[in-house]
mmJSON file of the N, C-alpha and C atoms, coordinates in Angstrom:
{"data_MODEL":{"atom_site":{
"group_PDB":["ATOM","ATOM","ATOM","ATOM","ATOM","ATOM","ATOM","ATOM","ATOM","ATOM","ATOM","ATOM","ATOM","ATOM","ATOM","ATOM","ATOM","ATOM","ATOM","ATOM","ATOM","ATOM","ATOM","ATOM","ATOM","ATOM","ATOM","ATOM","ATOM","ATOM","ATOM","ATOM","ATOM","ATOM","ATOM","ATOM","ATOM","ATOM","ATOM","ATOM","ATOM","ATOM","ATOM","ATOM","ATOM","ATOM","ATOM","ATOM","ATOM","ATOM","ATOM","ATOM","ATOM","ATOM","ATOM","ATOM","ATOM","ATOM","ATOM","ATOM","ATOM","ATOM","ATOM","ATOM","ATOM","ATOM","ATOM","ATOM","ATOM","ATOM","ATOM","ATOM","ATOM","ATOM","ATOM","ATOM","ATOM","ATOM","ATOM","ATOM","ATOM","ATOM","ATOM","ATOM","ATOM","ATOM","ATOM","ATOM","ATOM","ATOM","ATOM","ATOM","ATOM","ATOM","ATOM","ATOM","ATOM","ATOM","ATOM","ATOM","ATOM","ATOM","ATOM","ATOM","ATOM","ATOM","ATOM","ATOM","ATOM","ATOM","ATOM","ATOM","ATOM","ATOM","ATOM","ATOM","ATOM","ATOM","ATOM","ATOM","ATOM","ATOM","ATOM","ATOM","ATOM","ATOM","ATOM","ATOM","ATOM","ATOM","ATOM","ATOM","ATOM","ATOM","ATOM","ATOM","ATOM","ATOM","ATOM","ATOM","ATOM","ATOM","ATOM","ATOM","ATOM","ATOM","ATOM","ATOM","ATOM","ATOM","ATOM","ATOM","ATOM","ATOM","ATOM","ATOM","ATOM","ATOM","ATOM","ATOM","ATOM","ATOM","ATOM","ATOM","ATOM","ATOM","ATOM","ATOM","ATOM","ATOM","ATOM","ATOM","ATOM","ATOM","ATOM","ATOM","ATOM","ATOM","ATOM","ATOM","ATOM","ATOM","ATOM","ATOM","ATOM","ATOM","ATOM","ATOM","ATOM","ATOM","ATOM","ATOM","ATOM","ATOM","ATOM","ATOM","ATOM","ATOM","ATOM","ATOM","ATOM","ATOM","ATOM","ATOM","ATOM","ATOM","ATOM"],
"id":[1,2,3,4,5,6,7,8,9,10,11,12,13,14,15,16,17,18,19,20,21,22,23,24,25,26,27,28,29,30,31,32,33,34,35,36,37,38,39,40,41,42,43,44,45,46,47,48,49,50,51,52,53,54,55,56,57,58,59,60,61,62,63,64,65,66,67,68,69,70,71,72,73,74,75,76,77,78,79,80,81,82,83,84,85,86,87,88,89,90,91,92,93,94,95,96,97,98,99,100,101,102,103,104,105,106,107,108,109,110,111,112,113,114,115,116,117,118,119,120,121,122,123,124,125,126,127,128,129,130,131,132,133,134,135,136,137,138,139,140,141,142,143,144,145,146,147,148,149,150,151,152,153,154,155,156,157,158,159,160,161,162,163,164,165,166,167,168,169,170,171,172,173,174,175,176,177,178,179,180,181,182,183,184,185,186,187,188,189,190,191,192,193,194,195,196,197,198,199,200,201,202,203,204,205,206,207],
"type_symbol":["N","C","C","N","C","C","N","C","C","N","C","C","N","C","C","N","C","C","N","C","C","N","C","C","N","C","C","N","C","C","N","C","C","N","C","C","N","C","C","N","C","C","N","C","C","N","C","C","N","C","C","N","C","C","N","C","C","N","C","C","N","C","C","N","C","C","N","C","C","N","C","C","N","C","C","N","C","C","N","C","C","N","C","C","N","C","C","N","C","C","N","C","C","N","C","C","N","C","C","N","C","C","N","C","C","N","C","C","N","C","C","N","C","C","N","C","C","N","C","C","N","C","C","N","C","C","N","C","C","N","C","C","N","C","C","N","C","C","N","C","C","N","C","C","N","C","C","N","C","C","N","C","C","N","C","C","N","C","C","N","C","C","N","C","C","N","C","C","N","C","C","N","C","C","N","C","C","N","C","C","N","C","C","N","C","C","N","C","C","N","C","C","N","C","C","N","C","C","N","C","C","N","C","C","N","C","C"],
"label_atom_id":["N","CA","C","N","CA","C","N","CA","C","N","CA","C","N","CA","C","N","CA","C","N","CA","C","N","CA","C","N","CA","C","N","CA","C","N","CA","C","N","CA","C","N","CA","C","N","CA","C","N","CA","C","N","CA","C","N","CA","C","N","CA","C","N","CA","C","N","CA","C","N","CA","C","N","CA","C","N","CA","C","N","CA","C","N","CA","C","N","CA","C","N","CA","C","N","CA","C","N","CA","C","N","CA","C","N","CA","C","N","CA","C","N","CA","C","N","CA","C","N","CA","C","N","CA","C","N","CA","C","N","CA","C","N","CA","C","N","CA","C","N","CA","C","N","CA","C","N","CA","C","N","CA","C","N","CA","C","N","CA","C","N","CA","C","N","CA","C","N","CA","C","N","CA","C","N","CA","C","N","CA","C","N","CA","C","N","CA","C","N","CA","C","N","CA","C","N","CA","C","N","CA","C","N","CA","C","N","CA","C","N","CA","C","N","CA","C","N","CA","C","N","CA","C","N","CA","C","N","CA","C","N","CA","C","N","CA","C","N","CA","C"],
"label_alt_id":[null,null,null,null,null,null,null,null,null,null,null,null,null,null,null,null,null,null,null,null,null,null,null,null,null,null,null,null,null,null,null,null,null,null,null,null,null,null,null,null,null,null,null,null,null,null,null,null,null,null,null,null,null,null,null,null,null,null,null,null,null,null,null,null,null,null,null,null,null,null,null,null,null,null,null,null,null,null,null,null,null,null,null,null,null,null,null,null,null,null,null,null,null,null,null,null,null,null,null,null,null,null,null,null,null,null,null,null,null,null,null,null,null,null,null,null,null,null,null,null,null,null,null,null,null,null,null,null,null,null,null,null,null,null,null,null,null,null,null,null,null,null,null,null,null,null,null,null,null,null,null,null,null,null,null,null,null,null,null,null,null,null,null,null,null,null,null,null,null,null,null,null,null,null,null,null,null,null,null,null,null,null,null,null,null,null,null,null,null,null,null,null,null,null,null,null,null,null,null,null,null,null,null,null,null,null,null],
"label_comp_id":["PRO","PRO","PRO","LYS","LYS","LYS","ASP","ASP","ASP","CYS","CYS","CYS","ILE","ILE","ILE","LYS","LYS","LYS","TYR","TYR","TYR","ILE","ILE","ILE","LYS","LYS","LYS","ASP","ASP","ASP","ILE","ILE","ILE","LYS","LYS","LYS","GLU","GLU","GLU","ASP","ASP","ASP","PRO","PRO","PRO","ASN","ASN","ASN","ARG","ARG","ARG","PRO","PRO","PRO","LYS","LYS","LYS","LEU","LEU","LEU","THR","THR","THR","ASP","ASP","ASP","LYS","LYS","LYS","GLY","GLY","GLY","THR","THR","THR","ILE","ILE","ILE","GLU","GLU","GLU","GLU","GLU","GLU","GLU","GLU","GLU","PHE","PHE","PHE","GLU","GLU","GLU","GLU","GLU","GLU","ILE","ILE","ILE","TYR","TYR","TYR","SER","SER","SER","ARG","ARG","ARG","ARG","ARG","ARG","ASN","ASN","ASN","GLN","GLN","GLN","THR","THR","THR","TYR","TYR","TYR","CYS","CYS","CYS","LYS","LYS","LYS","SER","SER","SER","ALA","ALA","ALA","ASN","ASN","ASN","PHE","PHE","PHE","ILE","ILE","ILE","PHE","PHE","PHE","HIS","HIS","HIS","ARG","ARG","ARG","THR","THR","THR","ASP","ASP","ASP","ASP","ASP","ASP","VAL","VAL","VAL","LYS","LYS","LYS","GLU","GLU","GLU","ASP","ASP","ASP","ALA","ALA","ALA","GLU","GLU","GLU","GLU","GLU","GLU","LEU","LEU","LEU","VAL","VAL","VAL","SER","SER","SER","LYS","LYS","LYS","LEU","LEU","LEU","PHE","PHE","PHE","GLU","GLU","GLU","ALA","ALA","ALA"],
"label_asym_id":["A","A","A","A","A","A","A","A","A","A","A","A","A","A","A","A","A","A","A","A","A","A","A","A","A","A","A","A","A","A","A","A","A","A","A","A","A","A","A","A","A","A","A","A","A","A","A","A","A","A","A","A","A","A","A","A","A","A","A","A","A","A","A","A","A","A","A","A","A","A","A","A","A","A","A","A","A","A","A","A","A","A","A","A","A","A","A","A","A","A","A","A","A","A","A","A","A","A","A","A","A","A","A","A","A","A","A","A","A","A","A","A","A","A","A","A","A","A","A","A","A","A","A","A","A","A","A","A","A","A","A","A","A","A","A","A","A","A","A","A","A","A","A","A","A","A","A","A","A","A","A","A","A","A","A","A","A","A","A","A","A","A","A","A","A","A","A","A","A","A","A","A","A","A","A","A","A","A","A","A","A","A","A","A","A","A","A","A","A","A","A","A","A","A","A","A","A","A","A","A","A","A","A","A","A","A","A"],
"label_entity_id":["1","1","1","1","1","1","1","1","1","1","1","1","1","1","1","1","1","1","1","1","1","1","1","1","1","1","1","1","1","1","1","1","1","1","1","1","1","1","1","1","1","1","1","1","1","1","1","1","1","1","1","1","1","1","1","1","1","1","1","1","1","1","1","1","1","1","1","1","1","1","1","1","1","1","1","1","1","1","1","1","1","1","1","1","1","1","1","1","1","1","1","1","1","1","1","1","1","1","1","1","1","1","1","1","1","1","1","1","1","1","1","1","1","1","1","1","1","1","1","1","1","1","1","1","1","1","1","1","1","1","1","1","1","1","1","1","1","1","1","1","1","1","1","1","1","1","1","1","1","1","1","1","1","1","1","1","1","1","1","1","1","1","1","1","1","1","1","1","1","1","1","1","1","1","1","1","1","1","1","1","1","1","1","1","1","1","1","1","1","1","1","1","1","1","1","1","1","1","1","1","1","1","1","1","1","1","1"],
"label_seq_id":[1,1,1,2,2,2,3,3,3,4,4,4,5,5,5,6,6,6,7,7,7,8,8,8,9,9,9,10,10,10,11,11,11,12,12,12,13,13,13,14,14,14,15,15,15,16,16,16,17,17,17,18,18,18,19,19,19,20,20,20,21,21,21,22,22,22,23,23,23,24,24,24,25,25,25,26,26,26,27,27,27,28,28,28,29,29,29,30,30,30,31,31,31,32,32,32,33,33,33,34,34,34,35,35,35,36,36,36,37,37,37,38,38,38,39,39,39,40,40,40,41,41,41,42,42,42,43,43,43,44,44,44,45,45,45,46,46,46,47,47,47,48,48,48,49,49,49,50,50,50,51,51,51,52,52,52,53,53,53,54,54,54,55,55,55,56,56,56,57,57,57,58,58,58,59,59,59,60,60,60,61,61,61,62,62,62,63,63,63,64,64,64,65,65,65,66,66,66,67,67,67,68,68,68,69,69,69],
"pdbx_PDB_ins_code":[null,null,null,null,null,null,null,null,null,null,null,null,null,null,null,null,null,null,null,null,null,null,null,null,null,null,null,null,null,null,null,null,null,null,null,null,null,null,null,null,null,null,null,null,null,null,null,null,null,null,null,null,null,null,null,null,null,null,null,null,null,null,null,null,null,null,null,null,null,null,null,null,null,null,null,null,null,null,null,null,null,null,null,null,null,null,null,null,null,null,null,null,null,null,null,null,null,null,null,null,null,null,null,null,null,null,null,null,null,null,null,null,null,null,null,null,null,null,null,null,null,null,null,null,null,null,null,null,null,null,null,null,null,null,null,null,null,null,null,null,null,null,null,null,null,null,null,null,null,null,null,null,null,null,null,null,null,null,null,null,null,null,null,null,null,null,null,null,null,null,null,null,null,null,null,null,null,null,null,null,null,null,null,null,null,null,null,null,null,null,null,null,null,null,null,null,null,null,null,null,null,null,null,null,null,null,null],
"Cartn_x":[0.775,0.029,0.828,2.092,2.881,3.18,3.413,3.66,2.533,1.287,0.169,-0.426,0.07,-0.371,-0.026,1.18,1.577,0.636,-0.097,-0.917,-2.344,-2.653,-4.028,-4.171,-3.113,-3.039,-4.434,-4.873,-5.998,-7.318,-7.542,-8.719,-8.511,-7.297,-7.076,-7.544,-7.429,-7.801,-9.233,-10.048,-11.38,-12.502,-13.012,-13.88,-15.287,-15.607,-16.699,-16.475,-15.319,-15.133,-15.738,-16.636,-17.138,-16.125,-16.243,-15.426,-15.947,-14.958,-15.267,-15.213,-14.424,-14.15,-14.299,-14.174,-14.1,-12.78,-11.777,-10.299,-10.203,-9.228,-9.057,-8.454,-7.462,-6.868,-7.125,-6.834,-7.06,-5.966,-4.826,-3.778,-4.147,-4.731,-5.129,-6.466,-7.299,-8.482,-7.895,-7.017,-6.37,-5.791,-5.111,-4.456,-5.389,-6.525,-7.586,-8.259,-8.697,-9.365,-8.434,-7.157,-6.238,-6.013,-5.937,-5.738,-6.82,-8.057,-9.333,-9.558,-9.086,-9.47,-8.251,-7.035,-5.986,-5.999,-6.205,-6.332,-7.353,-8.473,-9.457,-9.025,-8.46,-8.008,-6.921,-5.968,-4.894,-5.428,-6.454,-6.965,-7.805,-8.389,-9.122,-8.357,-7.187,-6.368,-5.893,-5.948,-5.349,-3.801,-3.262,-1.797,-1.754,-0.705,-0.403,0.801,0.554,1.651,2.169,3.414,4.145,4.603,4.187,4.565,6.067,6.812,8.07,8.068,9.189,9.263,9.553,9.79,10.114,8.868,8.181,7.007,7.105,8.124,8.386,8.398,9.275,9.496,8.106,7.381,6.064,5.124,5.037,4.209,4.677,5.893,6.388,5.996,6.08,5.795,4.269,3.444,1.91,1.564,2.192,1.888,2.262,3.352,3.998,2.971,2.489,1.622,0.26,-0.207,-1.493,-1.412,-0.224,-0.102,0.118,0.506,0.709,-0.757,-1.726,-3.006,-3.788],
"Cartn_y":[-1.238,0.031,1.265,1.229,2.338,2.886,1.994,2.346,3.041,2.606,3.058,4.387,4.88,5.987,7.27,7.167,8.331,8.529,7.404,7.577,8.018,8.258,8.74,10.124,10.882,12.327,13.043,12.644,13.2,13.094,11.865,11.585,12.294,12.411,13.016,14.41,15.171,16.55,16.674,15.744,15.837,15.92,17.253,17.518,16.739,16.178,15.366,13.823,13.487,12.073,11.715,10.713,10.318,9.534,9.657,8.811,7.383,6.464,4.91,4.362,5.098,4.606,5.799,5.551,6.607,7.139,6.775,7.123,8.596,9.294,10.719,11.225,10.495,10.964,9.9,10.27,9.382,8.156,8.485,7.484,6.495,6.855,5.963,5.112,5.834,5.093,4.011,4.407,3.567,2.325,2.53,1.468,0.423,0.826,0.014,-0.745,-0.181,-0.79,-1.799,-1.384,-2.311,-3.542,-3.432,-4.588,-5.448,-4.873,-5.749,-6.549,-5.813,-6.344,-7.109,-6.829,-7.461,-8.956,-9.66,-11.035,-11.584,-10.98,-11.331,-10.981,-9.771,-9.396,-10.379,-10.823,-11.68,-13.051,-13.52,-14.884,-14.829,-13.765,-13.758,-13.254,-12.768,-12.222,-13.374,-13.017,-13.857,-13.735,-12.618,-12.311,-11.092,-10.992,-9.839,-9.109,-7.779,-7.018,-5.95,-5.859,-4.898,-3.876,-2.61,-1.494,-1.065,-0.511,-0.003,1.587,2.135,3.523,3.603,2.348,2.211,1.918,3.017,2.73,1.729,1.817,1.039,-0.461,-0.596,-1.97,-2.632,-1.771,-2.228,-2.533,-1.745,-2.098,-3.38,-3.563,-4.802,-5.987,-5.917,-7.108,-7.441,-6.235,-6.465,-7.039,-6.658,-7.241,-8.709,-9.035,-10.29,-11.299,-10.725,-11.54,-11.728,-10.75,-10.93,-11.929,-12.047,-13.065,-14.375,-14.616,-15.874,-16.527,-15.662,-16.156,-16.885],
"Cartn_z":[-0.037,0.009,0.052,0.475,0.612,-0.829,-1.772,-3.141,-3.735,-3.471,-3.912,-3.542,-2.416,-1.813,-2.577,-3.301,-4.054,-5.434,-5.637,-6.838,-6.485,-5.114,-4.758,-4.599,-4.96,-4.841,-5.335,-6.527,-7.187,-6.426,-5.828,-5.072,-3.604,-3.281,-1.962,-1.886,-2.985,-3.134,-3.739,-3.865,-4.4,-3.288,-3.25,-2.16,-2.28,-3.422,-3.562,-3.363,-2.888,-2.688,-1.337,-1.239,0.077,0.773,2.117,3.033,2.973,2.986,3.036,4.472,5.305,6.653,7.563,8.829,9.905,10.189,9.311,9.496,9.062,9.821,9.488,8.267,7.733,6.525,5.409,4.178,3.087,3.155,3.571,3.798,4.816,5.873,6.85,6.36,5.652,4.988,4.089,3.137,2.247,2.807,3.953,4.626,5.171,5.737,6.39,5.274,4.302,3.1,2.455,2.249,1.608,2.541,3.783,4.656,4.649,4.553,4.512,3.19,2.034,0.678,0.069,0.479,-0.353,-0.614,0.497,0.401,-0.622,-0.633,-1.65,-3.076,-3.235,-4.466,-5.08,-4.232,-4.671,-4.996,-4.228,-4.513,-5.879,-6.181,-7.439,-8.655,-8.419,-9.531,-10.663,-11.858,-12.783,-12.778,-12.55,-12.223,-11.473,-10.728,-9.833,-10.549,-10.728,-11.358,-10.316,-10.346,-9.341,-10.099,-9.937,-10.72,-10.332,-11.38,-11.094,-11.508,-11.52,-11.986,-13.45,-14.074,-15.519,-16.279,-16.885,-17.442,-18.684,-19.494,-20.652,-20.24,-19.206,-18.652,-18.144,-17.479,-16.909,-18.066,-19.149,-20.365,-20.915,-21.044,-21.803,-20.836,-19.573,-18.716,-18.772,-18.868,-18.941,-20.159,-21.297,-22.62,-22.732,-22.164,-22.026,-21.208,-20.032,-19.325,-19.936,-20.793,-21.508,-22.59,-23.247,-24.237,-23.766,-22.477,-21.796,-21.561,-21.237,-20.853,-21.988],
"occupancy":[1.0,1.0,1.0,1.0,1.0,1.0,1.0,1.0,1.0,1.0,1.0,1.0,1.0,1.0,1.0,1.0,1.0,1.0,1.0,1.0,1.0,1.0,1.0,1.0,1.0,1.0,1.0,1.0,1.0,1.0,1.0,1.0,1.0,1.0,1.0,1.0,1.0,1.0,1.0,1.0,1.0,1.0,1.0,1.0,1.0,1.0,1.0,1.0,1.0,1.0,1.0,1.0,1.0,1.0,1.0,1.0,1.0,1.0,1.0,1.0,1.0,1.0,1.0,1.0,1.0,1.0,1.0,1.0,1.0,1.0,1.0,1.0,1.0,1.0,1.0,1.0,1.0,1.0,1.0,1.0,1.0,1.0,1.0,1.0,1.0,1.0,1.0,1.0,1.0,1.0,1.0,1.0,1.0,1.0,1.0,1.0,1.0,1.0,1.0,1.0,1.0,1.0,1.0,1.0,1.0,1.0,1.0,1.0,1.0,1.0,1.0,1.0,1.0,1.0,1.0,1.0,1.0,1.0,1.0,1.0,1.0,1.0,1.0,1.0,1.0,1.0,1.0,1.0,1.0,1.0,1.0,1.0,1.0,1.0,1.0,1.0,1.0,1.0,1.0,1.0,1.0,1.0,1.0,1.0,1.0,1.0,1.0,1.0,1.0,1.0,1.0,1.0,1.0,1.0,1.0,1.0,1.0,1.0,1.0,1.0,1.0,1.0,1.0,1.0,1.0,1.0,1.0,1.0,1.0,1.0,1.0,1.0,1.0,1.0,1.0,1.0,1.0,1.0,1.0,1.0,1.0,1.0,1.0,1.0,1.0,1.0,1.0,1.0,1.0,1.0,1.0,1.0,1.0,1.0,1.0,1.0,1.0,1.0,1.0,1.0,1.0,1.0,1.0,1.0,1.0,1.0,1.0],
"B_iso_or_equiv":[0.0,0.0,0.0,0.0,0.0,0.0,0.0,0.0,0.0,0.0,0.0,0.0,0.0,0.0,0.0,0.0,0.0,0.0,0.0,0.0,0.0,0.0,0.0,0.0,0.0,0.0,0.0,0.0,0.0,0.0,0.0,0.0,0.0,0.0,0.0,0.0,0.0,0.0,0.0,0.0,0.0,0.0,0.0,0.0,0.0,0.0,0.0,0.0,0.0,0.0,0.0,0.0,0.0,0.0,0.0,0.0,0.0,0.0,0.0,0.0,0.0,0.0,0.0,0.0,0.0,0.0,0.0,0.0,0.0,0.0,0.0,0.0,0.0,0.0,0.0,0.0,0.0,0.0,0.0,0.0,0.0,0.0,0.0,0.0,0.0,0.0,0.0,0.0,0.0,0.0,0.0,0.0,0.0,0.0,0.0,0.0,0.0,0.0,0.0,0.0,0.0,0.0,0.0,0.0,0.0,0.0,0.0,0.0,0.0,0.0,0.0,0.0,0.0,0.0,0.0,0.0,0.0,0.0,0.0,0.0,0.0,0.0,0.0,0.0,0.0,0.0,0.0,0.0,0.0,0.0,0.0,0.0,0.0,0.0,0.0,0.0,0.0,0.0,0.0,0.0,0.0,0.0,0.0,0.0,0.0,0.0,0.0,0.0,0.0,0.0,0.0,0.0,0.0,0.0,0.0,0.0,0.0,0.0,0.0,0.0,0.0,0.0,0.0,0.0,0.0,0.0,0.0,0.0,0.0,0.0,0.0,0.0,0.0,0.0,0.0,0.0,0.0,0.0,0.0,0.0,0.0,0.0,0.0,0.0,0.0,0.0,0.0,0.0,0.0,0.0,0.0,0.0,0.0,0.0,0.0,0.0,0.0,0.0,0.0,0.0,0.0,0.0,0.0,0.0,0.0,0.0,0.0],
"pdbx_formal_charge":[null,null,null,null,null,null,null,null,null,null,null,null,null,null,null,null,null,null,null,null,null,null,null,null,null,null,null,null,null,null,null,null,null,null,null,null,null,null,null,null,null,null,null,null,null,null,null,null,null,null,null,null,null,null,null,null,null,null,null,null,null,null,null,null,null,null,null,null,null,null,null,null,null,null,null,null,null,null,null,null,null,null,null,null,null,null,null,null,null,null,null,null,null,null,null,null,null,null,null,null,null,null,null,null,null,null,null,null,null,null,null,null,null,null,null,null,null,null,null,null,null,null,null,null,null,null,null,null,null,null,null,null,null,null,null,null,null,null,null,null,null,null,null,null,null,null,null,null,null,null,null,null,null,null,null,null,null,null,null,null,null,null,null,null,null,null,null,null,null,null,null,null,null,null,null,null,null,null,null,null,null,null,null,null,null,null,null,null,null,null,null,null,null,null,null,null,null,null,null,null,null,null,null,null,null,null,null],
"auth_seq_id":[1,1,1,2,2,2,3,3,3,4,4,4,5,5,5,6,6,6,7,7,7,8,8,8,9,9,9,10,10,10,11,11,11,12,12,12,13,13,13,14,14,14,15,15,15,16,16,16,17,17,17,18,18,18,19,19,19,20,20,20,21,21,21,22,22,22,23,23,23,24,24,24,25,25,25,26,26,26,27,27,27,28,28,28,29,29,29,30,30,30,31,31,31,32,32,32,33,33,33,34,34,34,35,35,35,36,36,36,37,37,37,38,38,38,39,39,39,40,40,40,41,41,41,42,42,42,43,43,43,44,44,44,45,45,45,46,46,46,47,47,47,48,48,48,49,49,49,50,50,50,51,51,51,52,52,52,53,53,53,54,54,54,55,55,55,56,56,56,57,57,57,58,58,58,59,59,59,60,60,60,61,61,61,62,62,62,63,63,63,64,64,64,65,65,65,66,66,66,67,67,67,68,68,68,69,69,69],
"auth_comp_id":["PRO","PRO","PRO","LYS","LYS","LYS","ASP","ASP","ASP","CYS","CYS","CYS","ILE","ILE","ILE","LYS","LYS","LYS","TYR","TYR","TYR","ILE","ILE","ILE","LYS","LYS","LYS","ASP","ASP","ASP","ILE","ILE","ILE","LYS","LYS","LYS","GLU","GLU","GLU","ASP","ASP","ASP","PRO","PRO","PRO","ASN","ASN","ASN","ARG","ARG","ARG","PRO","PRO","PRO","LYS","LYS","LYS","LEU","LEU","LEU","THR","THR","THR","ASP","ASP","ASP","LYS","LYS","LYS","GLY","GLY","GLY","THR","THR","THR","ILE","ILE","ILE","GLU","GLU","GLU","GLU","GLU","GLU","GLU","GLU","GLU","PHE","PHE","PHE","GLU","GLU","GLU","GLU","GLU","GLU","ILE","ILE","ILE","TYR","TYR","TYR","SER","SER","SER","ARG","ARG","ARG","ARG","ARG","ARG","ASN","ASN","ASN","GLN","GLN","GLN","THR","THR","THR","TYR","TYR","TYR","CYS","CYS","CYS","LYS","LYS","LYS","SER","SER","SER","ALA","ALA","ALA","ASN","ASN","ASN","PHE","PHE","PHE","ILE","ILE","ILE","PHE","PHE","PHE","HIS","HIS","HIS","ARG","ARG","ARG","THR","THR","THR","ASP","ASP","ASP","ASP","ASP","ASP","VAL","VAL","VAL","LYS","LYS","LYS","GLU","GLU","GLU","ASP","ASP","ASP","ALA","ALA","ALA","GLU","GLU","GLU","GLU","GLU","GLU","LEU","LEU","LEU","VAL","VAL","VAL","SER","SER","SER","LYS","LYS","LYS","LEU","LEU","LEU","PHE","PHE","PHE","GLU","GLU","GLU","ALA","ALA","ALA"],
"auth_asym_id":["A","A","A","A","A","A","A","A","A","A","A","A","A","A","A","A","A","A","A","A","A","A","A","A","A","A","A","A","A","A","A","A","A","A","A","A","A","A","A","A","A","A","A","A","A","A","A","A","A","A","A","A","A","A","A","A","A","A","A","A","A","A","A","A","A","A","A","A","A","A","A","A","A","A","A","A","A","A","A","A","A","A","A","A","A","A","A","A","A","A","A","A","A","A","A","A","A","A","A","A","A","A","A","A","A","A","A","A","A","A","A","A","A","A","A","A","A","A","A","A","A","A","A","A","A","A","A","A","A","A","A","A","A","A","A","A","A","A","A","A","A","A","A","A","A","A","A","A","A","A","A","A","A","A","A","A","A","A","A","A","A","A","A","A","A","A","A","A","A","A","A","A","A","A","A","A","A","A","A","A","A","A","A","A","A","A","A","A","A","A","A","A","A","A","A","A","A","A","A","A","A","A","A","A","A","A","A"],
"auth_atom_id":["N","CA","C","N","CA","C","N","CA","C","N","CA","C","N","CA","C","N","CA","C","N","CA","C","N","CA","C","N","CA","C","N","CA","C","N","CA","C","N","CA","C","N","CA","C","N","CA","C","N","CA","C","N","CA","C","N","CA","C","N","CA","C","N","CA","C","N","CA","C","N","CA","C","N","CA","C","N","CA","C","N","CA","C","N","CA","C","N","CA","C","N","CA","C","N","CA","C","N","CA","C","N","CA","C","N","CA","C","N","CA","C","N","CA","C","N","CA","C","N","CA","C","N","CA","C","N","CA","C","N","CA","C","N","CA","C","N","CA","C","N","CA","C","N","CA","C","N","CA","C","N","CA","C","N","CA","C","N","CA","C","N","CA","C","N","CA","C","N","CA","C","N","CA","C","N","CA","C","N","CA","C","N","CA","C","N","CA","C","N","CA","C","N","CA","C","N","CA","C","N","CA","C","N","CA","C","N","CA","C","N","CA","C","N","CA","C","N","CA","C","N","CA","C","N","CA","C","N","CA","C","N","CA","C","N","CA","C","N","CA","C"],
"pdbx_PDB_model_num":[1,1,1,1,1,1,1,1,1,1,1,1,1,1,1,1,1,1,1,1,1,1,1,1,1,1,1,1,1,1,1,1,1,1,1,1,1,1,1,1,1,1,1,1,1,1,1,1,1,1,1,1,1,1,1,1,1,1,1,1,1,1,1,1,1,1,1,1,1,1,1,1,1,1,1,1,1,1,1,1,1,1,1,1,1,1,1,1,1,1,1,1,1,1,1,1,1,1,1,1,1,1,1,1,1,1,1,1,1,1,1,1,1,1,1,1,1,1,1,1,1,1,1,1,1,1,1,1,1,1,1,1,1,1,1,1,1,1,1,1,1,1,1,1,1,1,1,1,1,1,1,1,1,1,1,1,1,1,1,1,1,1,1,1,1,1,1,1,1,1,1,1,1,1,1,1,1,1,1,1,1,1,1,1,1,1,1,1,1,1,1,1,1,1,1,1,1,1,1,1,1,1,1,1,1,1,1]
}}}
């Protein structure tokens, strides 16, 4: 979840976004929801992709995984 928090900036600043938990900050809310849902997500995933800072490498890995299926 720590890697994902940097990607939630847009929703963090959206005044129309409803709260999903009683946590104080979006980061705390994200941590709670992630901890509740992650096991279910992993069980149902066809594959799990771990992002890097290299967009080209990530795209190549995704395309490779898609053609394996």
